[in-house]
Amino acid sequence: MQGKMWGGRFAKKINPDFEQFSKSIDYDYILARYDVFNSLIHVSALKNNAVLTAQEEKRITQALWRLFITIEKGRWKYNGSSEDIHTNIQNQIEEKIGKLGLKLHSLRSRNDQIAFDQQCYCCVQAEKIINSLNKIKKRLLALGKKYKNSSLIGYTHTRRAQVVAASDYFACFASMFDRDCQRIKGYRRRLSIEIGAGALAGNTISRISYRRAIDKWFIQVKQYIPELKKPTVSKNYLIQVSERDFVIEFLQNLALVQMHISRLAEDLIMHSTKEFNYFDLPEDFCTGSSLRPHKKNPDFLELLRGCTGEVYGSSFSLLTLLKSLPLTYNRDMQLDKKSLFPVVNTVYQELKMLEVFLPELRLNSAGIESELKDESIYATEIAEFLVNKGVPFKQAHQVVGKLIRYSEERKQKIIDLSQETLSEFHKDLKKQQIKKIVNHKKAVKAKQK
Ligand code: ARG
């Protein structure tokens, strides 16, 4: 393993299997850009506090900045033999500038660094997810606009209920994603990126030294990572190295996003079957069957729905991980990244694909139009017609219930029943008026006044 950041008090070498087991570089390498940002602030704070000379600060920050640019250009590769990202970067700076590099790790701890790095990560990823959710919302509203003259059958208990406007159907999903978006915005607003907690008890670098260093480097780094928020100096050191609420909260917000993705997926899977035939799914998001040539399977939507287990599981896994940890930092916490990173990637990937999928989704208007002739979905409207004639709703409900049953048993449409028969159910049931009621556009319009 590459040079460790500890070991002076040990006589025996670390067990090689345990050493391998303890490494996090294979997943925390993605924090490199934030770790270097942290180091830039730290080195300038050391200089402001007279721990480093101006010359020393210049040399170390030059090497760090070069490394930062390499990372941003996508040209940096992590060293798989390092224990973690902090060790990797520390060693790389030592390789570049020699002994002076040793001073980089003065008065600091990885416990503080890792919290800072992860806070940066969550802040940046939250912003990306917010942007993507906004796009999804727009795509859904655009579908609503495209199908502004179409109606759909609305369901409760997976049973036909009433006619609804197609635009309202899409707007419903749009508001689910909009609420998710607002929640994540609120989360991101409250999230603070902190530095200066040391291992747990802070350090002797003054707040003003840190603040000036933050002012200096935030402007530079933000040009490359615009989604970042300005870091602050840690107020309570203990909590900065102890808590991962911000990770859990992010995952729980993502669980809600995932739940909405899954509901949308399920609705589209079901309503694009031959049995429903309301939607045509974009072919480039479907797959065929190796055995049955006619199949067009909704695999994309099924996989979206299938991601739910992974996403929900992650926040439960982390709640359990943290449940009985004594204050403050414990190594268990290293494993939080194994829940966080893949889930953020999964949800982000799902949203990115949905951005492309949604504009390609088609409503099968001909299929829907013929289903909208089903009179039972206008039962509530017929009852309401009677209510407007002064009939108490409870009685109207009974009348229409009996009428529907009668027409179903005889396999005769209500609009085809004679006026005489209709009058037997209620004197106010007028054939001509019922004909007008059994109309999806009217049914929808009546509720949009
Ligand atoms: N790899 C560690 C993590 O992800 C970094 C902090 C390690 N601190 C320590 N004292 N061993 O949490």
PDB file of C-alpha atoms in Angstrom, residues 171-358:
ATOM      1  CA  ALA A 171     -49.642  17.648 -14.593  1.00  0.00           C
ATOM      2  CA  CYS A 172     -50.171  15.283 -11.662  1.00  0.00           C
ATOM      3  CA  PHE A 173     -46.818  13.626 -12.278  1.00  0.00           C
ATOM      4  CA  ALA A 174     -45.291  17.037 -12.983  1.00  0.00           C
ATOM      5  CA  SER A 175     -46.309  18.244  -9.518  1.00  0.00           C
ATOM      6  CA  MET A 176     -44.906  15.113  -7.862  1.00  0.00           C
ATOM      7  CA  PHE A 177     -41.521  15.868  -9.394  1.00  0.00           C
ATOM      8  CA  ASP A 178     -41.903  19.555  -8.668  1.00  0.00           C
ATOM      9  CA  ARG A 179     -42.461  18.823  -4.976  1.00  0.00           C
ATOM     10  CA  ASP A 180     -39.383  16.604  -4.969  1.00  0.00           C
ATOM     11  CA  CYS A 181     -37.502  19.433  -6.563  1.00  0.00           C
ATOM     12  CA  GLN A 182     -38.641  21.930  -3.902  1.00  0.00           C
ATOM     13  CA  ARG A 183     -37.716  19.479  -1.146  1.00  0.00           C
ATOM     14  CA  ILE A 184     -34.208  19.019  -2.514  1.00  0.00           C
ATOM     15  CA  LYS A 185     -33.848  22.771  -2.952  1.00  0.00           C
ATOM     16  CA  GLY A 186     -34.725  23.204   0.718  1.00  0.00           C
ATOM     17  CA  TYR A 187     -32.278  20.482   1.661  1.00  0.00           C
ATOM     18  CA  ARG A 188     -29.511  22.094  -0.343  1.00  0.00           C
ATOM     19  CA  ARG A 189     -30.250  25.500   1.190  1.00  0.00           C
ATOM     20  CA  ARG A 190     -29.843  24.071   4.688  1.00  0.00           C
ATOM     21  CA  LEU A 191     -26.796  21.987   3.876  1.00  0.00           C
ATOM     22  CA  SER A 192     -23.591  23.575   5.159  1.00  0.00           C
ATOM     23  CA  ILE A 193     -20.104  22.760   3.990  1.00  0.00           C
ATOM     24  CA  GLU A 194     -17.788  23.104   6.953  1.00  0.00           C
ATOM     25  CA  ILE A 195     -14.079  23.077   7.630  1.00  0.00           C
ATOM     26  CA  GLY A 196     -11.897  23.360  10.721  1.00  0.00           C
ATOM     27  CA  ALA A 197     -13.148  20.601  13.008  1.00  0.00           C
ATOM     28  CA  GLY A 198      -9.781  18.853  13.235  1.00  0.00           C
ATOM     29  CA  ALA A 199     -10.110  15.272  14.405  1.00  0.00           C
ATOM     30  CA  LEU A 200     -12.992  16.257  16.703  1.00  0.00           C
ATOM     31  CA  ALA A 201     -11.872  19.162  18.881  1.00  0.00           C
ATOM     32  CA  GLY A 202     -11.101  21.832  16.320  1.00  0.00           C
ATOM     33  CA  ASN A 203      -7.595  23.200  15.860  1.00  0.00           C
ATOM     34  CA  THR A 204      -5.607  26.289  16.736  1.00  0.00           C
ATOM     35  CA  ILE A 205      -6.101  27.961  13.370  1.00  0.00           C
ATOM     36  CA  SER A 206      -8.208  31.056  13.930  1.00  0.00           C
ATOM     37  CA  ARG A 207     -11.612  31.495  12.348  1.00  0.00           C
ATOM     38  CA  ILE A 208     -10.493  34.633  10.578  1.00  0.00           C
ATOM     39  CA  SER A 209      -7.582  32.743   9.017  1.00  0.00           C
ATOM     40  CA  TYR A 210      -9.992  30.151   7.689  1.00  0.00           C
ATOM     41  CA  ARG A 211     -12.493  32.740   6.513  1.00  0.00           C
ATOM     42  CA  ARG A 212      -9.905  34.628   4.497  1.00  0.00           C
ATOM     43  CA  ALA A 213      -8.677  31.376   2.993  1.00  0.00           C
ATOM     44  CA  ILE A 214     -12.234  30.363   2.078  1.00  0.00           C
ATOM     45  CA  ASP A 215     -12.817  33.764   0.409  1.00  0.00           C
ATOM     46  CA  LYS A 216      -9.670  33.307  -1.616  1.00  0.00           C
ATOM     47  CA  TRP A 217     -10.266  29.797  -2.899  1.00  0.00           C
ATOM     48  CA  PHE A 218     -14.016  29.649  -3.238  1.00  0.00           C
ATOM     49  CA  ILE A 219     -13.981  32.193  -6.080  1.00  0.00           C
ATOM     50  CA  GLN A 220     -11.379  30.178  -7.982  1.00  0.00           C
ATOM     51  CA  VAL A 221     -12.898  26.770  -7.461  1.00  0.00           C
ATOM     52  CA  LYS A 222     -16.445  27.900  -8.217  1.00  0.00           C
ATOM     53  CA  GLN A 223     -15.397  28.706 -11.759  1.00  0.00           C
ATOM     54  CA  TYR A 224     -14.873  24.990 -12.238  1.00  0.00           C
ATOM     55  CA  ILE A 225     -17.599  23.686  -9.938  1.00  0.00           C
ATOM     56  CA  PRO A 226     -20.444  26.204 -10.214  1.00  0.00           C
ATOM     57  CA  GLU A 227     -22.827  24.020  -8.181  1.00  0.00           C
ATOM     58  CA  LEU A 228     -20.762  24.533  -5.009  1.00  0.00           C
ATOM     59  CA  LYS A 229     -21.861  26.636  -2.059  1.00  0.00           C
ATOM     60  CA  LYS A 230     -19.422  28.683  -0.016  1.00  0.00           C
ATOM     61  CA  PRO A 231     -17.967  26.712   2.903  1.00  0.00           C
ATOM     62  CA  THR A 232     -18.083  28.036   6.460  1.00  0.00           C
ATOM     63  CA  VAL A 233     -15.914  27.525   9.512  1.00  0.00           C
ATOM     64  CA  SER A 234     -17.201  24.725  11.685  1.00  0.00           C
ATOM     65  CA  LYS A 235     -19.172  25.976  14.712  1.00  0.00           C
ATOM     66  CA  ASN A 236     -19.453  22.761  16.627  1.00  0.00           C
ATOM     67  CA  TYR A 237     -16.526  20.504  15.866  1.00  0.00           C
ATOM     68  CA  LEU A 238     -18.053  17.445  17.446  1.00  0.00           C
ATOM     69  CA  ILE A 239     -21.101  17.437  15.242  1.00  0.00           C
ATOM     70  CA  GLN A 240     -19.136  18.107  12.074  1.00  0.00           C
ATOM     71  CA  VAL A 241     -17.201  14.843  12.455  1.00  0.00           C
ATOM     72  CA  SER A 242     -20.060  12.873  14.041  1.00  0.00           C
ATOM     73  CA  GLU A 243     -23.113  13.286  11.892  1.00  0.00           C
ATOM     74  CA  ARG A 244     -24.164  12.097   8.489  1.00  0.00           C
ATOM     75  CA  ASP A 245     -27.727  13.408   8.664  1.00  0.00           C
ATOM     76  CA  PHE A 246     -27.070  15.300   5.471  1.00  0.00           C
ATOM     77  CA  VAL A 247     -26.336  12.026   3.693  1.00  0.00           C
ATOM     78  CA  ILE A 248     -29.435  10.300   5.053  1.00  0.00           C
ATOM     79  CA  GLU A 249     -31.645  13.283   4.297  1.00  0.00           C
ATOM     80  CA  PHE A 250     -30.387  13.404   0.725  1.00  0.00           C
ATOM     81  CA  LEU A 251     -31.028   9.679   0.314  1.00  0.00           C
ATOM     82  CA  GLN A 252     -34.505  10.036   1.753  1.00  0.00           C
ATOM     83  CA  ASN A 253     -35.298  12.852  -0.636  1.00  0.00           C
ATOM     84  CA  LEU A 254     -34.051  10.620  -3.423  1.00  0.00           C
ATOM     85  CA  ALA A 255     -36.274   7.830  -2.124  1.00  0.00           C
ATOM     86  CA  LEU A 256     -39.279  10.085  -2.734  1.00  0.00           C
ATOM     87  CA  VAL A 257     -38.026  10.891  -6.241  1.00  0.00           C
ATOM     88  CA  GLN A 258     -37.575   7.168  -6.829  1.00  0.00           C
ATOM     89  CA  MET A 259     -41.056   6.417  -5.548  1.00  0.00           C
ATOM     90  CA  HIS A 260     -42.502   8.889  -8.044  1.00  0.00           C
ATOM     91  CA  ILE A 261     -40.372   7.494 -10.868  1.00  0.00           C
ATOM     92  CA  SER A 262     -41.615   4.037  -9.974  1.00  0.00           C
ATOM     93  CA  ARG A 263     -45.269   5.096  -9.938  1.00  0.00           C
ATOM     94  CA  LEU A 264     -44.917   6.787 -13.293  1.00  0.00           C
ATOM     95  CA  ALA A 265     -43.193   3.685 -14.661  1.00  0.00           C
ATOM     96  CA  GLU A 266     -45.904   1.396 -13.344  1.00  0.00           C
ATOM     97  CA  ASP A 267     -48.692   3.554 -14.762  1.00  0.00           C
ATOM     98  CA  LEU A 268     -47.084   3.575 -18.183  1.00  0.00           C
ATOM     99  CA  ILE A 269     -46.283  -0.146 -18.116  1.00  0.00           C
ATOM    100  CA  MET A 270     -49.875  -1.000 -17.297  1.00  0.00           C
ATOM    101  CA  HIS A 271     -51.502   1.512 -19.620  1.00  0.00           C
ATOM    102  CA  SER A 272     -49.379   0.538 -22.597  1.00  0.00           C
ATOM    103  CA  THR A 273     -50.434  -3.134 -22.491  1.00  0.00           C
ATOM    104  CA  LYS A 274     -52.688  -4.434 -25.236  1.00  0.00           C
ATOM    105  CA  GLU A 275     -55.400  -4.695 -22.597  1.00  0.00           C
ATOM    106  CA  PHE A 276     -55.367  -0.940 -21.917  1.00  0.00           C
ATOM    107  CA  ASN A 277     -53.680   0.370 -25.021  1.00  0.00           C
ATOM    108  CA  TYR A 278     -53.666   4.028 -23.929  1.00  0.00           C
ATOM    109  CA  PHE A 279     -49.979   4.717 -24.534  1.00  0.00           C
ATOM    110  CA  ASP A 280     -47.426   3.875 -27.202  1.00  0.00           C
ATOM    111  CA  LEU A 281     -43.977   3.569 -25.691  1.00  0.00           C
ATOM    112  CA  PRO A 282     -40.942   4.892 -27.570  1.00  0.00           C
ATOM    113  CA  GLU A 283     -39.421   1.942 -29.369  1.00  0.00           C
ATOM    114  CA  ASP A 284     -35.859   2.916 -28.559  1.00  0.00           C
ATOM    115  CA  PHE A 285     -36.661   2.389 -24.871  1.00  0.00           C
ATOM    116  CA  CYS A 286     -38.174  -1.066 -25.363  1.00  0.00           C
ATOM    117  CA  THR A 287     -36.661  -4.459 -26.031  1.00  0.00           C
ATOM    118  CA  GLY A 288     -37.778  -7.605 -27.780  1.00  0.00           C
ATOM    119  CA  SER A 289     -38.020 -11.198 -26.672  1.00  0.00           C
ATOM    120  CA  SER A 290     -35.492 -13.752 -27.835  1.00  0.00           C
ATOM    121  CA  LEU A 291     -38.252 -16.312 -28.241  1.00  0.00           C
ATOM    122  CA  ARG A 292     -41.423 -14.479 -29.178  1.00  0.00           C
ATOM    123  CA  PRO A 293     -40.971 -12.214 -32.193  1.00  0.00           C
ATOM    124  CA  HIS A 294     -44.058 -10.072 -31.559  1.00  0.00           C
ATOM    125  CA  LYS A 295     -42.975  -8.763 -28.147  1.00  0.00           C
ATOM    126  CA  LYS A 296     -42.177  -5.146 -27.395  1.00  0.00           C
ATOM    127  CA  ASN A 297     -41.243  -5.180 -23.756  1.00  0.00           C
ATOM    128  CA  PRO A 298     -41.217  -2.114 -21.463  1.00  0.00           C
ATOM    129  CA  ASP A 299     -37.817  -3.005 -19.972  1.00  0.00           C
ATOM    130  CA  PHE A 300     -36.765   0.582 -19.443  1.00  0.00           C
ATOM    131  CA  LEU A 301     -39.785   1.272 -17.261  1.00  0.00           C
ATOM    132  CA  GLU A 302     -39.407  -2.044 -15.489  1.00  0.00           C
ATOM    133  CA  LEU A 303     -35.807  -1.262 -14.653  1.00  0.00           C
ATOM    134  CA  LEU A 304     -36.833   2.175 -13.361  1.00  0.00           C
ATOM    135  CA  ARG A 305     -39.380   0.473 -11.128  1.00  0.00           C
ATOM    136  CA  GLY A 306     -36.790  -2.118 -10.169  1.00  0.00           C
ATOM    137  CA  CYS A 307     -34.297   0.482  -8.922  1.00  0.00           C
ATOM    138  CA  THR A 308     -36.611   1.225  -6.006  1.00  0.00           C
ATOM    139  CA  GLY A 309     -35.184  -1.512  -3.804  1.00  0.00           C
ATOM    140  CA  GLU A 310     -31.662  -0.186  -4.112  1.00  0.00           C
ATOM    141  CA  VAL A 311     -32.703   3.407  -3.461  1.00  0.00           C
ATOM    142  CA  TYR A 312     -34.958   2.730  -0.457  1.00  0.00           C
ATOM    143  CA  GLY A 313     -32.478   0.241   0.967  1.00  0.00           C
ATOM    144  CA  SER A 314     -29.675   2.771   1.054  1.00  0.00           C
ATOM    145  CA  SER A 315     -31.282   5.128   3.531  1.00  0.00           C
ATOM    146  CA  PHE A 316     -32.304   2.256   5.773  1.00  0.00           C
ATOM    147  CA  SER A 317     -28.786   0.870   5.609  1.00  0.00           C
ATOM    148  CA  LEU A 318     -27.350   4.219   6.671  1.00  0.00           C
ATOM    149  CA  LEU A 319     -29.845   4.778   9.461  1.00  0.00           C
ATOM    150  CA  THR A 320     -28.791   1.410  10.810  1.00  0.00           C
ATOM    151  CA  LEU A 321     -25.113   2.176  10.331  1.00  0.00           C
ATOM    152  CA  LEU A 322     -25.363   5.317  12.438  1.00  0.00           C
ATOM    153  CA  LYS A 323     -27.954   4.168  14.944  1.00  0.00           C
ATOM    154  CA  SER A 324     -25.710   3.383  17.893  1.00  0.00           C
ATOM    155  CA  LEU A 325     -22.425   5.035  17.075  1.00  0.00           C
ATOM    156  CA  PRO A 326     -20.959   6.803  20.073  1.00  0.00           C
ATOM    157  CA  LEU A 327     -19.688  10.325  19.480  1.00  0.00           C
ATOM    158  CA  THR A 328     -17.750  11.261  17.431  1.00  0.00           C
ATOM    159  CA  TYR A 329     -16.130   9.839  14.289  1.00  0.00           C
ATOM    160  CA  ASN A 330     -16.090   6.070  13.986  1.00  0.00           C
ATOM    161  CA  ARG A 331     -14.653   4.153  11.096  1.00  0.00           C
ATOM    162  CA  ASP A 332     -18.036   2.567  10.387  1.00  0.00           C
ATOM    163  CA  MET A 333     -18.892   5.888   8.796  1.00  0.00           C
ATOM    164  CA  GLN A 334     -16.553   5.224   5.927  1.00  0.00           C
ATOM    165  CA  LEU A 335     -19.141   2.808   4.570  1.00  0.00           C
ATOM    166  CA  ASP A 336     -21.783   5.502   4.106  1.00  0.00           C
ATOM    167  CA  LYS A 337     -20.323   6.221   0.688  1.00  0.00           C
ATOM    168  CA  LYS A 338     -21.175   2.723  -0.456  1.00  0.00           C
ATOM    169  CA  SER A 339     -24.830   3.664  -0.009  1.00  0.00           C
ATOM    170  CA  LEU A 340     -24.615   7.245  -1.170  1.00  0.00           C
ATOM    171  CA  PHE A 341     -22.618   7.234  -4.409  1.00  0.00           C
ATOM    172  CA  PRO A 342     -24.348   4.405  -6.302  1.00  0.00           C
ATOM    173  CA  VAL A 343     -27.796   5.651  -5.357  1.00  0.00           C
ATOM    174  CA  VAL A 344     -27.102   9.220  -6.458  1.00  0.00           C
ATOM    175  CA  ASN A 345     -25.761   7.830  -9.741  1.00  0.00           C
ATOM    176  CA  THR A 346     -28.766   5.579 -10.215  1.00  0.00           C
ATOM    177  CA  VAL A 347     -31.347   8.309  -9.639  1.00  0.00           C
ATOM    178  CA  TYR A 348     -29.457  10.824 -11.753  1.00  0.00           C
ATOM    179  CA  GLN A 349     -29.143   8.333 -14.598  1.00  0.00           C
ATOM    180  CA  GLU A 350     -32.844   7.491 -14.388  1.00  0.00           C
ATOM    181  CA  LEU A 351     -33.811  11.158 -14.584  1.00  0.00           C
ATOM    182  CA  LYS A 352     -31.466  11.809 -17.495  1.00  0.00           C
ATOM    183  CA  MET A 353     -33.045   8.981 -19.478  1.00  0.00           C
ATOM    184  CA  LEU A 354     -36.556  10.098 -18.594  1.00  0.00           C
ATOM    185  CA  GLU A 355     -35.707  13.506 -20.028  1.00  0.00           C
ATOM    186  CA  VAL A 356     -35.286  11.798 -23.417  1.00  0.00           C
ATOM    187  CA  PHE A 357     -38.023   9.202 -23.012  1.00  0.00           C
ATOM    188  CA  LEU A 358     -40.908  11.509 -22.110  1.00  0.00           C
TER     189      LEU A 358
END
